Coordinates of C-alpha atoms in Angstrom, one line a residue:
M258 CA 46.1 76.9 -15.9
S259 CA 43.1 77.0 -13.6
E260 CA 41.7 73.4 -14.3
T261 CA 44.8 71.5 -13.4
P262 CA 44.6 72.2 -9.6
A263 CA 40.8 70.6 -10.0
R264 CA 42.2 67.7 -11.2
I265 CA 44.6 67.2 -9.3
D266 CA 42.7 67.9 -6.6
D267 CA 40.5 64.9 -7.4
E268 CA 43.0 62.0 -7.4
I269 CA 43.1 59.5 -4.8
D270 CA 46.3 59.9 -2.7
L271 CA 46.8 56.3 -1.7
F272 CA 50.1 56.9 0.9
E273 CA 47.5 59.9 2.7
L274 CA 44.8 57.5 2.5
F275 CA 47.2 54.7 4.8
I276 CA 48.5 57.2 7.0
T277 CA 44.7 59.2 7.3
L278 CA 43.5 55.1 8.1
W279 CA 46.6 54.9 10.2
E280 CA 45.9 58.0 12.7
G281 CA 42.3 56.4 12.9
K282 CA 43.4 52.7 13.6
W283 CA 42.2 52.8 17.4
T284 CA 38.6 54.2 16.3
I285 CA 38.7 51.6 13.7
I286 CA 40.0 48.6 16.0
T287 CA 37.9 50.0 18.7
A288 CA 34.5 49.8 16.4
T289 CA 35.7 46.1 15.0
V290 CA 35.9 44.3 19.0
G291 CA 32.4 46.2 19.0
A292 CA 31.6 44.2 16.3
A293 CA 32.8 41.5 17.4
I294 CA 31.1 41.8 20.5
L295 CA 27.7 42.5 19.4
G296 CA 27.6 39.5 16.4
T297 CA 28.9 37.1 19.9
L298 CA 26.1 38.4 21.5
Y299 CA 24.0 38.0 18.3
S300 CA 25.1 34.6 17.9
M301 CA 24.4 33.7 21.6
A302 CA 20.8 34.9 21.8
L303 CA 20.4 32.4 18.5
P304 CA 18.1 29.4 19.6
N305 CA 20.2 26.6 19.4
S306 CA 19.7 24.0 16.4
Y307 CA 21.3 20.9 15.0
S308 CA 21.6 19.0 12.0
G309 CA 22.3 14.9 12.3
T310 CA 21.6 12.2 9.2
T311 CA 22.5 8.5 9.4
F312 CA 21.9 5.5 6.9
V313 CA 18.8 3.4 6.9
R314 CA 18.1 0.6 5.5
A315 CA 16.1 -3.1 4.5
A316 CA 16.8 -5.5 6.4
Q317 CA 18.6 -8.8 5.0
P318 CA 16.2 -10.9 2.8
S319 CA 16.8 -13.4 5.1
A320 CA 14.6 -11.6 7.8
F321 CA 11.7 -12.3 5.3
T322 CA 11.8 -16.0 4.9
R323 CA 9.7 -16.7 7.2
Y324 CA 6.8 -15.2 4.7
T325 CA 7.8 -17.4 1.6
F326 CA 4.7 -19.3 2.4
L327 CA 2.3 -16.2 3.5
S328 CA 3.7 -14.9 -0.4
E329 CA 2.9 -17.9 -2.2
A330 CA -0.5 -18.2 -0.6
I331 CA -1.3 -14.8 -1.7
K332 CA 0.0 -15.5 -5.4
S333 CA -2.0 -19.1 -5.6
L334 CA -5.4 -17.3 -4.4
S335 CA -4.4 -13.7 -6.9
E336 CA -4.1 -15.9 -9.5
T337 CA -7.3 -17.9 -9.2
D338 CA -8.9 -14.7 -8.4
R339 CA -7.4 -13.6 -12.1
V340 CA -8.5 -16.7 -13.8
D341 CA -12.0 -17.2 -12.7
R342 CA -12.7 -13.0 -12.7
A343 CA -12.4 -9.8 -13.7
V344 CA -13.4 -7.9 -10.5
L345 CA -10.7 -6.5 -9.0
S346 CA -9.3 -2.8 -10.7
G347 CA -5.9 -4.3 -9.7
D348 CA -4.2 -7.5 -8.4
F349 CA -3.5 -8.6 -5.1
N350 CA 0.0 -9.7 -4.9
Y351 CA 2.4 -8.5 -2.3
K352 CA 5.4 -10.3 -2.0
I353 CA 6.2 -9.6 1.6
D354 CA 9.8 -9.1 1.4
D355 CA 12.7 -6.5 2.1
K356 CA 12.1 -4.3 -0.9
F357 CA 8.4 -4.0 -0.5
V358 CA 8.6 -4.0 3.3
F359 CA 11.3 -0.2 2.9
D360 CA 9.0 0.6 0.5
A361 CA 5.7 0.6 2.2
F362 CA 7.5 2.2 5.2
I363 CA 8.8 5.1 3.1
S364 CA 4.9 5.9 1.8
E365 CA 4.2 5.3 5.0
F366 CA 6.4 7.8 6.7
N367 CA 5.5 10.6 4.2
D368 CA 2.2 11.9 5.6
L369 CA 4.7 12.5 8.6
E370 CA 1.1 11.9 10.5
E371 CA 3.6 9.6 12.9
V372 CA 5.6 12.4 13.0
I373 CA 3.0 14.9 14.2
Q374 CA 1.4 12.2 16.8
T375 CA 5.0 11.8 18.6
L376 CA 5.2 15.6 18.6
R377 CA 2.1 16.5 19.9
G378 CA 3.2 14.2 23.0
D379 CA 6.2 16.1 23.2
E380 CA 6.0 18.4 26.4
S381 CA 8.8 21.0 25.0
V382 CA 6.4 21.1 21.8
V383 CA 3.4 21.6 23.7
Q384 CA 5.0 24.3 25.2
E385 CA 5.0 26.2 22.3
L386 CA 1.8 25.2 20.9
S387 CA 0.2 26.8 24.1
E388 CA 1.9 29.9 23.2
I389 CA 0.7 30.5 20.0
E390 CA -2.7 31.3 18.4
E391 CA -4.6 28.1 17.5
S392 CA -5.3 29.1 14.2
E393 CA -1.7 28.3 13.7
R394 CA -1.3 25.3 15.8
E395 CA -1.1 23.1 12.8
G396 CA 0.4 25.3 10.4
F397 CA 3.2 25.2 13.4
I398 CA 3.8 21.6 14.0
I399 CA 3.3 20.1 10.4
S400 CA 6.4 22.6 9.9
R401 CA 7.6 21.2 12.9
A402 CA 7.0 17.7 11.9
K403 CA 9.0 18.4 8.2
Q404 CA 12.6 18.6 10.1
F405 CA 12.0 14.8 10.8
Q406 CA 12.9 13.6 6.7
I407 CA 13.9 10.7 5.2
I408 CA 16.1 11.5 1.8
P409 CA 15.9 9.2 -0.8
P410 CA 19.5 7.9 -2.5
Q411 CA 20.5 11.2 -4.8
K412 CA 22.9 11.0 -8.2
D413 CA 25.7 8.1 -7.9
E414 CA 24.6 7.6 -3.7
T415 CA 22.8 4.7 -2.9
Q416 CA 22.1 5.2 0.8
T417 CA 18.5 6.5 2.3
E418 CA 19.3 8.9 4.8
L419 CA 17.8 9.7 7.6
R420 CA 17.7 13.8 8.1
F421 CA 16.5 15.8 11.3
T422 CA 17.5 19.3 12.5
W423 CA 16.6 20.4 16.5
G424 CA 17.1 22.2 19.2
D425 CA 17.9 19.2 21.6
V426 CA 20.3 16.7 19.8
D427 CA 18.9 13.8 22.4
A428 CA 15.4 15.4 22.1
S429 CA 15.4 14.9 18.3
K430 CA 17.2 11.5 18.4
Q431 CA 14.0 10.1 20.7
I432 CA 11.2 12.0 18.3
F433 CA 12.4 10.3 15.5
E434 CA 13.2 6.5 17.4
T435 CA 9.3 7.0 17.9
S436 CA 7.9 8.0 15.0
L437 CA 10.0 5.8 13.0
Q438 CA 8.9 2.6 15.4
L439 CA 5.4 3.8 14.8
V440 CA 5.8 3.9 10.8
L441 CA 7.1 0.3 11.0
A442 CA 4.2 -0.7 13.7
N443 CA 1.6 1.0 11.3
V444 CA 3.0 -0.6 7.9
K445 CA 2.4 -4.1 10.7
A446 CA -1.0 -3.2 10.9
T447 CA -1.8 -2.0 7.2
L448 CA -0.5 -5.0 6.2
A449 CA -2.3 -7.5 8.0
K450 CA -5.9 -5.4 7.4
D451 CA -5.4 -6.0 3.5
I452 CA -4.5 -9.2 3.1
D453 CA -7.7 -9.8 6.0
H454 CA -9.8 -7.7 3.4
Y455 CA -8.1 -9.4 0.9
A456 CA -9.2 -12.8 2.2
Q457 CA -12.5 -11.6 3.5
G458 CA -13.6 -10.7 -0.7
A459 CA -11.9 -14.4 -1.8
Q460 CA -14.0 -15.9 0.7
S461 CA -17.0 -13.6 -0.2
R462 CA -16.4 -14.9 -3.9
L463 CA -15.8 -18.3 -2.7
T464 CA -19.3 -18.0 -1.2
I465 CA -21.1 -17.1 -4.2
K466 CA -19.4 -19.5 -6.6
I467 CA -21.0 -22.3 -4.1
E468 CA -24.2 -20.4 -4.5
N469 CA -23.9 -20.4 -8.3
A470 CA -23.2 -23.7 -8.1
T471 CA -26.0 -24.9 -5.9
L472 CA -28.0 -22.9 -7.9
K473 CA -27.1 -24.8 -10.8
K474 CA -27.6 -27.7 -9.2
D475 CA -31.1 -27.0 -8.4
V476 CA -31.8 -26.5 -12.1
I477 CA -30.6 -29.5 -12.9
K478 CA -32.8 -31.1 -10.7
E479 CA -36.2 -29.1 -12.2
G480 CA -35.1 -30.4 -15.1
I481 CA -34.9 -34.1 -14.4
R482 CA -38.0 -34.1 -12.5
L483 CA -39.6 -32.4 -15.4
A484 CA -37.9 -35.2 -17.8
D485 CA -39.8 -38.0 -15.6
R486 CA -43.0 -36.6 -15.7
K487 CA -42.7 -36.0 -19.7
R488 CA -41.6 -39.6 -19.7
L489 CA -44.8 -41.2 -17.5
L490 CA -47.0 -39.1 -19.3
F491 CA -46.1 -40.6 -22.4
L492 CA -45.7 -44.1 -20.9
A493 CA -48.9 -43.7 -19.9
E494 CA -50.6 -42.7 -22.7
Q495 CA -49.0 -45.5 -24.8
A496 CA -50.3 -48.0 -22.0
T497 CA -53.7 -46.7 -22.4
I498 CA -53.9 -47.8 -26.4
A499 CA -52.7 -50.5 -26.3
R500 CA -54.5 -51.8 -23.5
E501 CA -57.4 -50.3 -25.8
L502 CA -55.8 -52.4 -28.5
G503 CA -55.3 -55.5 -26.1
V504 CA -51.7 -55.2 -26.5
A505 CA -50.4 -57.1 -23.4
A506 CA -47.3 -58.7 -24.5
A507 CA -44.6 -58.0 -27.4
A508 CA -46.7 -59.8 -30.3
S509 CA -43.2 -61.4 -31.3
K510 CA -39.7 -61.9 -30.7
K511 CA -38.7 -59.6 -33.5
L512 CA -40.6 -57.0 -32.1
M513 CA -38.8 -57.7 -28.7
A514 CA -35.9 -57.6 -30.4
T515 CA -36.6 -54.4 -32.3
T516 CA -37.9 -52.7 -29.2
D517 CA -34.4 -53.5 -27.6
V518 CA -32.7 -52.0 -30.0
Q519 CA -34.5 -49.4 -29.2
N520 CA -33.6 -48.6 -25.8
T521 CA -30.3 -49.3 -26.4
Q522 CA -30.2 -47.1 -29.4
G523 CA -31.5 -44.2 -26.8
L524 CA -35.4 -44.3 -25.9
I525 CA -34.2 -42.3 -23.0
S526 CA -31.4 -39.6 -23.6
T527 CA -30.2 -36.9 -20.7
Q528 CA -28.9 -34.1 -22.6
E529 CA -28.8 -30.4 -21.8
N530 CA -31.1 -30.7 -18.6
E531 CA -34.1 -32.5 -20.5
L532 CA -35.3 -35.9 -21.5
S533 CA -35.9 -36.6 -25.0
L534 CA -37.4 -39.4 -26.9
S535 CA -35.9 -41.1 -29.7
V536 CA -38.2 -43.6 -31.3
T537 CA -35.7 -45.5 -33.7
S538 CA -38.3 -48.0 -35.1
S539 CA -41.5 -47.1 -37.0
L540 CA -43.5 -49.3 -34.9
P541 CA -45.6 -47.4 -32.4
F542 CA -44.1 -47.8 -28.9
Y543 CA -47.1 -49.3 -27.9
M544 CA -46.8 -52.6 -29.7
R545 CA -44.4 -53.3 -26.6
G546 CA -47.7 -54.1 -24.4
Y547 CA -49.1 -52.3 -21.5
K548 CA -47.3 -54.9 -19.4
A549 CA -44.1 -53.8 -20.7
I550 CA -45.1 -50.3 -20.8
E551 CA -46.9 -50.5 -16.7
M552 CA -43.5 -52.0 -15.7
E553 CA -41.8 -49.5 -16.9
M554 CA -43.4 -46.8 -15.1
S555 CA -43.6 -48.6 -11.4
L556 CA -39.7 -48.9 -11.8
I557 CA -39.1 -44.6 -13.0
Q558 CA -41.8 -44.3 -9.8
A559 CA -39.9 -46.5 -7.3
R560 CA -36.4 -44.7 -8.0
S561 CA -35.3 -42.5 -5.2
P562 CA -34.3 -39.4 -5.9
E563 CA -30.7 -39.9 -5.8
D564 CA -31.3 -43.1 -8.5
R565 CA -32.8 -40.2 -10.6
L566 CA -30.3 -38.1 -10.4
A567 CA -27.8 -40.7 -11.2
F568 CA -28.9 -40.4 -14.0
S569 CA -27.4 -36.7 -15.2
N570 CA -23.6 -36.3 -15.8
E571 CA -23.8 -32.5 -15.7
Y572 CA -25.4 -33.4 -11.9
A573 CA -22.9 -34.4 -11.1
Q574 CA -19.7 -33.0 -12.1
V575 CA -22.2 -29.6 -10.6
Q576 CA -22.0 -31.8 -7.1
Q577 CA -18.5 -32.3 -7.9
E578 CA -17.5 -29.1 -8.4
I579 CA -19.4 -27.6 -5.3
Y580 CA -17.8 -30.5 -2.5
A581 CA -14.5 -29.0 -4.5
L582 CA -15.7 -25.2 -3.5
E583 CA -16.9 -26.2 0.1
H584 CA -13.3 -28.2 0.9
D585 CA -11.2 -24.9 -0.6
A586 CA -8.8 -24.3 1.9
S587 CA -6.9 -22.0 0.4
V588 CA -8.2 -19.0 1.9
S589 CA -8.0 -20.4 5.3
R590 CA -4.3 -21.3 4.0
L591 CA -3.8 -17.6 3.5
L592 CA -5.5 -16.3 7.3
A593 CA -3.7 -18.9 9.1
A594 CA -0.3 -18.2 7.3
R595 CA -0.9 -14.4 8.1
Q596 CA -1.1 -14.8 11.9
I597 CA 3.0 -15.0 11.2
I598 CA 2.4 -11.0 11.2
D599 CA 0.5 -10.8 14.8
T600 CA 4.2 -12.2 16.1
D601 CA 6.6 -11.0 14.2
D602 CA 8.5 -7.7 15.5
P603 CA 7.8 -4.5 12.6
T604 CA 11.8 -3.9 13.8
R605 CA 13.3 -6.0 12.6
W606 CA 12.4 -5.2 9.3
V607 CA 14.5 -1.7 8.8
L608 CA 18.2 -1.2 9.9
F609 CA 18.7 2.4 11.3
N610 CA 20.6 3.8 14.4
L611 CA 20.4 7.0 15.3
N612 CA 23.2 7.5 17.7
L613 CA 25.0 7.0 15.3
A614 CA 23.7 9.9 13.3
K615 CA 26.5 13.1 12.5
I616 CA 25.7 15.7 14.1
T617 CA 26.5 19.3 12.6
S618 CA 25.4 22.4 14.2
N619 CA 23.7 25.3 12.3
K620 CA 24.8 27.9 14.6
K621 CA 27.8 29.3 12.5
T622 CA 29.6 31.2 15.9
I623 CA 32.7 31.5 13.5
L624 CA 30.7 32.9 10.7
I625 CA 29.0 35.4 11.9
L626 CA 32.2 36.4 14.1
A627 CA 33.7 36.7 11.0
L628 CA 31.3 39.1 9.4
S629 CA 30.8 40.7 12.4
L630 CA 34.6 41.6 12.5
I631 CA 34.9 42.5 9.0
L632 CA 32.0 44.6 8.8
G633 CA 33.7 46.5 12.6
G634 CA 36.4 47.1 10.3
M635 CA 34.8 48.6 7.5
I636 CA 32.1 50.8 9.6
G637 CA 35.7 52.0 11.2
A638 CA 37.2 52.9 8.3
I639 CA 34.8 54.8 6.7
F640 CA 34.3 56.4 10.3
V641 CA 37.9 57.7 9.8
L642 CA 37.6 58.7 6.6
I643 CA 34.7 60.6 6.9
R644 CA 36.3 62.7 9.8
S645 CA 39.2 63.2 7.8
A646 CA 37.3 64.9 5.1
V647 CA 35.8 66.7 7.5
R648 CA 38.5 68.3 9.3
K649 CA 39.9 68.7 5.5
R650 CA 36.9 71.1 4.4
K651 CA 36.8 73.2 7.3
P652 CA 39.9 75.2 7.4
S653 CA 38.9 75.7 3.7
H654 CA 35.7 76.6 4.7
D655 CA 37.0 79.3 7.3
T656 CA 38.9 81.1 5.2

């Protein structure tokens, strides 16, 4: 019988609980109002912060039609390089269109250098930097730069977003606008610089090919000179023999015909840059007679350098190659087409309008107020219940 009252005392009487809370309603209301006031003050003390989003996309393909000739010039020169040598680690094959420029724009922005540069010129940021330690300034400005983002299309989305978070909406738009303009200007400068460097490399390779062909031409000229000298030495020896034997001219028409056949069959043939003798008759060469041999010597010696070179087909081919290389206009055409970049406005390449950005506040004042009311009510209710329990226990302790 003694355990029954204890179990009854441990049970919660909801009606009594309600009565207790009702009796302490003013305490609960006071706690709730007080928490709401504190929550409101806290919300007001928080710095203003806003987020904005808007879309960004590449300009229409028609905005890049003026670069068609430049793209074709790059492609033509790149294909020539690919055929002629395997020096480059990768092909330089810029196709300047909407996709290429937009990808370059995203890549250039992602290093945040332009945003950081813009922030260093913003008065409010400069003021904040002056208030923190110098060792922390770099990390601070990078963290602020990360509040400006280009978000690629997510799953089931097709458009790229510009997203920013800042305390002042107008200031954030200005910072973002300036940064994006710097990005586009750098894309333009990088594109022009890359083409200039490629053109310089192509011109250097062209110069090397001209030098190699010129060296080859000199080798051929030296070969022809040595061949002439060899021929003259041979003829001088044969003329001396003919004089010693008293053979002034060919002894018969038959012998003349034989020597003519020798000439037509290639007594002198040019091959691999040197002249070789090809005697197809069993008759000694001196039997032509020293008069004919010495006449040939005088003719060879009387030839001009140009006439001597005219006998070599290989020399003519190399000379044509040098002429073609010296008059190759591919690099000059590329550089002339590149000038269009200097006169173009890069802000036409990407389309965005930050004035159309959707702005939302990050302060969450209503949420803070709602949580304050709930928390104040809970604190007030707990206080009332604890106070009631304490009052009930006092009489029992007094008895």
